[in-house]
JSON list of C-alpha atoms in Angstrom, two decimals:
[
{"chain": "A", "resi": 13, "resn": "UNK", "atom": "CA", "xyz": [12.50, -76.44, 38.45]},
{"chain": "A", "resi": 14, "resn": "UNK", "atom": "CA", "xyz": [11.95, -74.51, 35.04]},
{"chain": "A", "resi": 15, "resn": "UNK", "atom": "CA", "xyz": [8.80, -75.54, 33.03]},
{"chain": "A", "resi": 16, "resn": "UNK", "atom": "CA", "xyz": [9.66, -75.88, 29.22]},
{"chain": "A", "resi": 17, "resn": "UNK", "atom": "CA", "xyz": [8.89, -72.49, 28.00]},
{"chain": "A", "resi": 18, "resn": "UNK", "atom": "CA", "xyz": [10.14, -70.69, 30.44]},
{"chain": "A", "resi": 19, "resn": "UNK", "atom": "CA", "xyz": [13.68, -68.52, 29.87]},
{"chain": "A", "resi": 20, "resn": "UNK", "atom": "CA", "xyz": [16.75, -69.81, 31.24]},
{"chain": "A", "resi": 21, "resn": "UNK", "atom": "CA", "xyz": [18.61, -68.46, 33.55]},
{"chain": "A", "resi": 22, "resn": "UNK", "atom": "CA", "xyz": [21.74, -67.30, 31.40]},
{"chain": "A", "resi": 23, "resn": "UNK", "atom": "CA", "xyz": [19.49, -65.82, 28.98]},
{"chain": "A", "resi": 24, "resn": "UNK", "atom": "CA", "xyz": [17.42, -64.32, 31.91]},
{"chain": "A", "resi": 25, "resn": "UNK", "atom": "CA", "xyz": [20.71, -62.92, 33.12]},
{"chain": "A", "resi": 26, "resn": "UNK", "atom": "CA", "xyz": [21.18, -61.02, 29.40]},
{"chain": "A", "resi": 27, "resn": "UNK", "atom": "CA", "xyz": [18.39, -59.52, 28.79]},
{"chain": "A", "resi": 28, "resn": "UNK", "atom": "CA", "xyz": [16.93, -58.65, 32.89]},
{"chain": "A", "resi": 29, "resn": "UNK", "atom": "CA", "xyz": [18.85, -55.08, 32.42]},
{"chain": "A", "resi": 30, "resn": "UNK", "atom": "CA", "xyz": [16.88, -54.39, 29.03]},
{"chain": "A", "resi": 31, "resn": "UNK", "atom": "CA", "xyz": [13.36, -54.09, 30.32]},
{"chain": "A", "resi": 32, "resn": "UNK", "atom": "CA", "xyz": [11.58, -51.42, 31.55]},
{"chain": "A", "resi": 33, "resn": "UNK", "atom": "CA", "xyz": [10.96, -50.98, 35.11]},
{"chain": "A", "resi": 34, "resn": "UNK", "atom": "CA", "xyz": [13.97, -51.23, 36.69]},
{"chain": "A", "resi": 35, "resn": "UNK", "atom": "CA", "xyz": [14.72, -49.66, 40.11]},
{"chain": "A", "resi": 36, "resn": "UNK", "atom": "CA", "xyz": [15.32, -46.15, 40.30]},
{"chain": "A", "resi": 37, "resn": "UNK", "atom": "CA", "xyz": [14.46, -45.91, 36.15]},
{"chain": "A", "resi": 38, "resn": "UNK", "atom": "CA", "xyz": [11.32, -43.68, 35.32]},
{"chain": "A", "resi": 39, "resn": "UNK", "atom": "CA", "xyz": [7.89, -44.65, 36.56]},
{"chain": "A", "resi": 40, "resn": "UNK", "atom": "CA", "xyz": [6.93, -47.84, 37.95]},
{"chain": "A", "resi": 41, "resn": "UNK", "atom": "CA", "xyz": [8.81, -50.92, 38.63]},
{"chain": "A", "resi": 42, "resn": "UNK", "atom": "CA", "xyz": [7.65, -53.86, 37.07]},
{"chain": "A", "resi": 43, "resn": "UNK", "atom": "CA", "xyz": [6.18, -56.87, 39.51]},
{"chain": "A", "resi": 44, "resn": "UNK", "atom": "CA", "xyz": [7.38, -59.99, 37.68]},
{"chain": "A", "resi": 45, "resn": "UNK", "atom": "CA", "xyz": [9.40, -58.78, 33.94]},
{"chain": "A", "resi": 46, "resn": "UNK", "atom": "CA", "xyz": [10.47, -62.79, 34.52]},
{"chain": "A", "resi": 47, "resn": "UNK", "atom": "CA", "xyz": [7.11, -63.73, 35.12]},
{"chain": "A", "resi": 48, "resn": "UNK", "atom": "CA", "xyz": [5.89, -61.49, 31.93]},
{"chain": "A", "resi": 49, "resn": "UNK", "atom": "CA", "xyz": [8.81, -63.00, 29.45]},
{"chain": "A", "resi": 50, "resn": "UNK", "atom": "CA", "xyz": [7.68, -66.28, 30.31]},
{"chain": "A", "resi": 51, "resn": "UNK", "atom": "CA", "xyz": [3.96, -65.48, 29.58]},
{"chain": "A", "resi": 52, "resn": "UNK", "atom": "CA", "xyz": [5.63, -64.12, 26.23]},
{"chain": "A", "resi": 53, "resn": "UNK", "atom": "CA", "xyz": [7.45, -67.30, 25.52]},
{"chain": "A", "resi": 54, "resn": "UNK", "atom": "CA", "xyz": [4.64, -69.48, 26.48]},
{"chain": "A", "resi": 55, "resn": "UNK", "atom": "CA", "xyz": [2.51, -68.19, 23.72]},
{"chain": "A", "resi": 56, "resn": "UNK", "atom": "CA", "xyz": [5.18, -67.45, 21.13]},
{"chain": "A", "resi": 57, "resn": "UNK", "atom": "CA", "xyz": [5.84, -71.37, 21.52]},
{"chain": "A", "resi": 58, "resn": "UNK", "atom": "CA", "xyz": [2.71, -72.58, 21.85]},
{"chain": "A", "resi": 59, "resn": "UNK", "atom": "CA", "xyz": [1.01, -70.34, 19.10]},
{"chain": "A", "resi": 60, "resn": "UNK", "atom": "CA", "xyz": [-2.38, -70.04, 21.26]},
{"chain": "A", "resi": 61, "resn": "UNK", "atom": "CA", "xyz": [-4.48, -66.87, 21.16]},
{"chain": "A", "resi": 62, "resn": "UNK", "atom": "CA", "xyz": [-3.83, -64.77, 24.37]},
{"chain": "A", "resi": 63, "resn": "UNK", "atom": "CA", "xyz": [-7.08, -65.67, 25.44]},
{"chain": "A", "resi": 64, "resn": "UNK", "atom": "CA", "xyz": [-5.77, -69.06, 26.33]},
{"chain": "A", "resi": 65, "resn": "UNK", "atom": "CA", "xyz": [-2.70, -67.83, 28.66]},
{"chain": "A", "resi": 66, "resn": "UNK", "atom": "CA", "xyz": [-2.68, -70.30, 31.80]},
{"chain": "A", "resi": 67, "resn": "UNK", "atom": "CA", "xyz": [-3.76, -68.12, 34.88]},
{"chain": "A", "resi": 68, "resn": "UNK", "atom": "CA", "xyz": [-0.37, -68.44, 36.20]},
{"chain": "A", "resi": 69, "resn": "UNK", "atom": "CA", "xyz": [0.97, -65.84, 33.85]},
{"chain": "A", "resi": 70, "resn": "UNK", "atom": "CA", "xyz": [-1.90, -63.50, 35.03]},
{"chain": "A", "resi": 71, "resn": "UNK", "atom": "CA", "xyz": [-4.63, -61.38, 32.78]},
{"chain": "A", "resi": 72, "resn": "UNK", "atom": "CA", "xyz": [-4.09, -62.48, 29.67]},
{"chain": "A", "resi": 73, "resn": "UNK", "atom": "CA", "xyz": [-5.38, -58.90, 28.69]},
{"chain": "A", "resi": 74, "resn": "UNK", "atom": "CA", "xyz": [-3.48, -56.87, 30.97]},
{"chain": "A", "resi": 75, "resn": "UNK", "atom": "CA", "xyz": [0.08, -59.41, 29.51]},
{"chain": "A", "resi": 76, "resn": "UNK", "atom": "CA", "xyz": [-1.02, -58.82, 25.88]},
{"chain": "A", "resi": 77, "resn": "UNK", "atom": "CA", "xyz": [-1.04, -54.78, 26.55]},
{"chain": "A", "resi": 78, "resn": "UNK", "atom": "CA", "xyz": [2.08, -54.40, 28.01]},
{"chain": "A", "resi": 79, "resn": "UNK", "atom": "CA", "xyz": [2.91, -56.73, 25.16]},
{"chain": "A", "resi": 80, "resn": "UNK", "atom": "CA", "xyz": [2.14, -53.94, 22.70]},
{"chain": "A", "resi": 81, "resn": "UNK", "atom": "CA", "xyz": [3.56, -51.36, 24.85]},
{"chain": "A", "resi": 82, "resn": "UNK", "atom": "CA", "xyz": [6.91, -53.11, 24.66]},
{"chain": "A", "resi": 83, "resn": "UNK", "atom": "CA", "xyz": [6.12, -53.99, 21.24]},
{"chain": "A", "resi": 84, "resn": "UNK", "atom": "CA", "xyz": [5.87, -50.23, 20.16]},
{"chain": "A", "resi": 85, "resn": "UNK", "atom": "CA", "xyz": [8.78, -49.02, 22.67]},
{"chain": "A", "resi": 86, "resn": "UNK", "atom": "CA", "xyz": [11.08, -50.70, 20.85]},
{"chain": "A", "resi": 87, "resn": "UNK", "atom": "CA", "xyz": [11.64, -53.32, 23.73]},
{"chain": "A", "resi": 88, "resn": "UNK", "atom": "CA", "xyz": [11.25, -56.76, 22.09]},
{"chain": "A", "resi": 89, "resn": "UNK", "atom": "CA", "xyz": [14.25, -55.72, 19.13]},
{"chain": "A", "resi": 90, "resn": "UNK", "atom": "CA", "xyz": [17.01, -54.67, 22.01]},
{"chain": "A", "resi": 91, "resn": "UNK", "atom": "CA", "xyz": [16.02, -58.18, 23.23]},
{"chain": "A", "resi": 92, "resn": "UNK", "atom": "CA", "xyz": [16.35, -59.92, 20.36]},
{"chain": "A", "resi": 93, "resn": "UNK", "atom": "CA", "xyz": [19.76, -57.94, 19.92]},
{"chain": "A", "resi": 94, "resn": "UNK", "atom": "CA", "xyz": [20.76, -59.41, 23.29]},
{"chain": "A", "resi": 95, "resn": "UNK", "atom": "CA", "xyz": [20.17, -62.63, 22.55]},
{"chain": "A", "resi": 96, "resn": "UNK", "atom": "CA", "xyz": [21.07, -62.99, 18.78]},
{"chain": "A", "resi": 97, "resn": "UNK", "atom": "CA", "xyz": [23.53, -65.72, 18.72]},
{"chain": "A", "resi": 98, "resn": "UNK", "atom": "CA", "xyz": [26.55, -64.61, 16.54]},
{"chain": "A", "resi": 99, "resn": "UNK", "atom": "CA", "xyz": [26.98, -67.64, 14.65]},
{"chain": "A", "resi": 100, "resn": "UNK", "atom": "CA", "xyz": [23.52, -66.96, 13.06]},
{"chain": "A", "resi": 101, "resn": "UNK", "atom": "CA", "xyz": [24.08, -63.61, 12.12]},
{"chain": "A", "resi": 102, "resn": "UNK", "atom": "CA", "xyz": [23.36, -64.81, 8.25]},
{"chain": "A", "resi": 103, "resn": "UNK", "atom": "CA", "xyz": [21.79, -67.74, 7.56]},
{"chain": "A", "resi": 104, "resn": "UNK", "atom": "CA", "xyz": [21.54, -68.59, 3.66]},
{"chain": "A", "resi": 105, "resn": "UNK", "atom": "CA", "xyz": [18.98, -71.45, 2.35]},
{"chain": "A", "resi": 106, "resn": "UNK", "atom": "CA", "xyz": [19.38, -73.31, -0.62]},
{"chain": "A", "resi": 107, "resn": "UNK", "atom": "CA", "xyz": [16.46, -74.18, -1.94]},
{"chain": "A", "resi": 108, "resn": "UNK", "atom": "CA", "xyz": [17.80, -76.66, -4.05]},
{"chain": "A", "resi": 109, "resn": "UNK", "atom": "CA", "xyz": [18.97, -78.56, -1.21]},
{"chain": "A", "resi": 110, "resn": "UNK", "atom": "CA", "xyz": [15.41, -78.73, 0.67]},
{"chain": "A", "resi": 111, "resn": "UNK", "atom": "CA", "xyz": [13.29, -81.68, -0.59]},
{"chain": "A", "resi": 112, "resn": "UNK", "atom": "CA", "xyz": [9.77, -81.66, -0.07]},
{"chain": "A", "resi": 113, "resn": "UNK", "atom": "CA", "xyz": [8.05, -85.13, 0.46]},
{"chain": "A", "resi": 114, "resn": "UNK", "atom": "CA", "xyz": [7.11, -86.37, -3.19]},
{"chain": "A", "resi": 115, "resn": "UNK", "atom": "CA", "xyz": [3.26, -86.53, -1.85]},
{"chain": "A", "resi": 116, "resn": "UNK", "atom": "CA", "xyz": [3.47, -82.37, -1.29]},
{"chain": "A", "resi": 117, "resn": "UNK", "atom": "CA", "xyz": [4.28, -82.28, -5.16]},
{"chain": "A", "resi": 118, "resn": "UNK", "atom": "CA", "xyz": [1.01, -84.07, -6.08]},
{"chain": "A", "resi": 119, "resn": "UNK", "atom": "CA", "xyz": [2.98, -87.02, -7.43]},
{"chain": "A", "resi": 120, "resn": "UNK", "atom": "CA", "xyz": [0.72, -90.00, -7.73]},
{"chain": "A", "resi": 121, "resn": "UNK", "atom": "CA", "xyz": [0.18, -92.32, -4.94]},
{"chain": "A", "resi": 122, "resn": "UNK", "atom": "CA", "xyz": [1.62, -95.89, -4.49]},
{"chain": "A", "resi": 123, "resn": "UNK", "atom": "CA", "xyz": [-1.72, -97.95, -3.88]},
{"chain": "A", "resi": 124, "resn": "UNK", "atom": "CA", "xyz": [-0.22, -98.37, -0.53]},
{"chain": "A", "resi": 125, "resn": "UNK", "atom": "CA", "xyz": [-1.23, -96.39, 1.98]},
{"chain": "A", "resi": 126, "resn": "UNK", "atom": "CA", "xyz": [-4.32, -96.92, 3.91]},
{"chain": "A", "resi": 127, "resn": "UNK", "atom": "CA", "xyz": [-6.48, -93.96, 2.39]},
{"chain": "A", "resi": 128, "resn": "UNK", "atom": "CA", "xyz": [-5.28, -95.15, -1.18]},
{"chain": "A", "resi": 129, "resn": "UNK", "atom": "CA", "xyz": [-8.11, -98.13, -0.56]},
{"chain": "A", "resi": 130, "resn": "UNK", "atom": "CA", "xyz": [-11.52, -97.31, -0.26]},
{"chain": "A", "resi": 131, "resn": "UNK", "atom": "CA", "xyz": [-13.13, -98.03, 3.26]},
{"chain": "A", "resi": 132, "resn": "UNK", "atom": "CA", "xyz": [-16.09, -99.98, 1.85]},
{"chain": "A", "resi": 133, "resn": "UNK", "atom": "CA", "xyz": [-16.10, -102.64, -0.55]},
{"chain": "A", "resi": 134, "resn": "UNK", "atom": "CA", "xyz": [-18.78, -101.10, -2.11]},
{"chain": "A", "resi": 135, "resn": "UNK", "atom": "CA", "xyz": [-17.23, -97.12, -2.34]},
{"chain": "A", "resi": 136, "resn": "UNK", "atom": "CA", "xyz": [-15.12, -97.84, -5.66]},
{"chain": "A", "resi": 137, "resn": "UNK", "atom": "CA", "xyz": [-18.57, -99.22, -7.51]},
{"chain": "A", "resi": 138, "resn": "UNK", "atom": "CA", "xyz": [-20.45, -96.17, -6.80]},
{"chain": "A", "resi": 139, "resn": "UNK", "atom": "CA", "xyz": [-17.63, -93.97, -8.10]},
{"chain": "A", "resi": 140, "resn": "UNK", "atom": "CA", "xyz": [-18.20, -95.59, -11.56]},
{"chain": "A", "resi": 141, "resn": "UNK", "atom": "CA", "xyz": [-21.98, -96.12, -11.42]},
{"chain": "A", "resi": 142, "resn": "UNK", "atom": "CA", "xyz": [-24.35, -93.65, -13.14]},
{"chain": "A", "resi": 143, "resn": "UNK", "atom": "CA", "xyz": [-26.95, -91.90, -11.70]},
{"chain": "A", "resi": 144, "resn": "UNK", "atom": "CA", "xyz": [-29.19, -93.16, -8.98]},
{"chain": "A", "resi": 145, "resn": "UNK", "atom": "CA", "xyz": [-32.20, -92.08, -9.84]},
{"chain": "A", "resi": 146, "resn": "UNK", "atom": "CA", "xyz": [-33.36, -90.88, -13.25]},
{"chain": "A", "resi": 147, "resn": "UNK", "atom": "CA", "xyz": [-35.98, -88.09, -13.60]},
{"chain": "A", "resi": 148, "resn": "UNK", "atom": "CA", "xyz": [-38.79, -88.24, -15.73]},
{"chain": "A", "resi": 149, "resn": "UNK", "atom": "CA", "xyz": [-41.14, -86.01, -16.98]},
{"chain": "A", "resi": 150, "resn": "UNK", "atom": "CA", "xyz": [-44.83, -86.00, -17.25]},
{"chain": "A", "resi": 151, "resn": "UNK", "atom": "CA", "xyz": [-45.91, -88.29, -19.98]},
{"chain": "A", "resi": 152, "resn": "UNK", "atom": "CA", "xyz": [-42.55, -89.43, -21.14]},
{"chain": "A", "resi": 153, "resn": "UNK", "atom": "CA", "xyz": [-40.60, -92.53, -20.53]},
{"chain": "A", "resi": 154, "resn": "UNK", "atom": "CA", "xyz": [-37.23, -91.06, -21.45]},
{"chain": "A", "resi": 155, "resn": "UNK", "atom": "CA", "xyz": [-34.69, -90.07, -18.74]},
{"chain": "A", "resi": 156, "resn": "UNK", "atom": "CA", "xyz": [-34.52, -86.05, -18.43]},
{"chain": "A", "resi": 157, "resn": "UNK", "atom": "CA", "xyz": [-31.21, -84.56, -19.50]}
]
């Protein structure tokens, strides 16, 4: 059974011809290139530091080098390329057409959300109190500015 960030098969099948280390090609054959992608995918999805790759991907430094390697190579566009869906060859955004939520805007708040009321009864008196202390100096009886 395929785990969620793992490739699918058809898209396996489109780009398994693209990477380096095939049989017969120059150098070394790859062990796993599925194995690899997946490790790629995992933290392209996720977003976690390669640090955090699960152990079932392998070295997390050893994936993250050949990651460059491929990187640099010229690998990861001729994948890409492989797996660009036509339909999205251009994709236009309106901007007038995306609404942010009126809160993003710094519009003022309803009164009706929970962190529109303060969490003590006492909170909103403070916030219009003075001072709680006042200084004074030696001799004086006059607050110090």
């Amino acid at each position: 059974m395929r785990r969620r960030h793992e490739i699918s098969d058809a898209d396996w099948d489109r780009i398994k011809d693209l990477l380096p280390g095939l049989p017969g090609g120059h150098g070394g054959v790859a062990q796993d290139n599925r194995r690899f992608v997946d490790a790629v995918l995992w933290i392209a999805k996720t977003g976690a530091p390669w640090r955090d790759l699960p152990e079932r991907f392998g070295n997390w430094n050893s994936t993250w080098r050949r990651f460059d390697r491929w990187c640099s190579k010229g690998v990861w566009a001729r994948v890409m390329t492989a797996l660009q869906d036509e339909d999205l060859e251009w994709l236009i955004l309106d901007s007038t057409v995306i609404r942010a939520h009126p809160a993003a805007a710094g519009s003022k708040k309803s009164g009706t959300a929970p962190a529109d009321t303060p969490s003590r009864p006492s909170a909103a008196a403070e916030a219009d109190s003075g001072p709680r202390s006042t200084w004074r100096s030696a001799g004086s009886d006059s607050p110090r500015d």
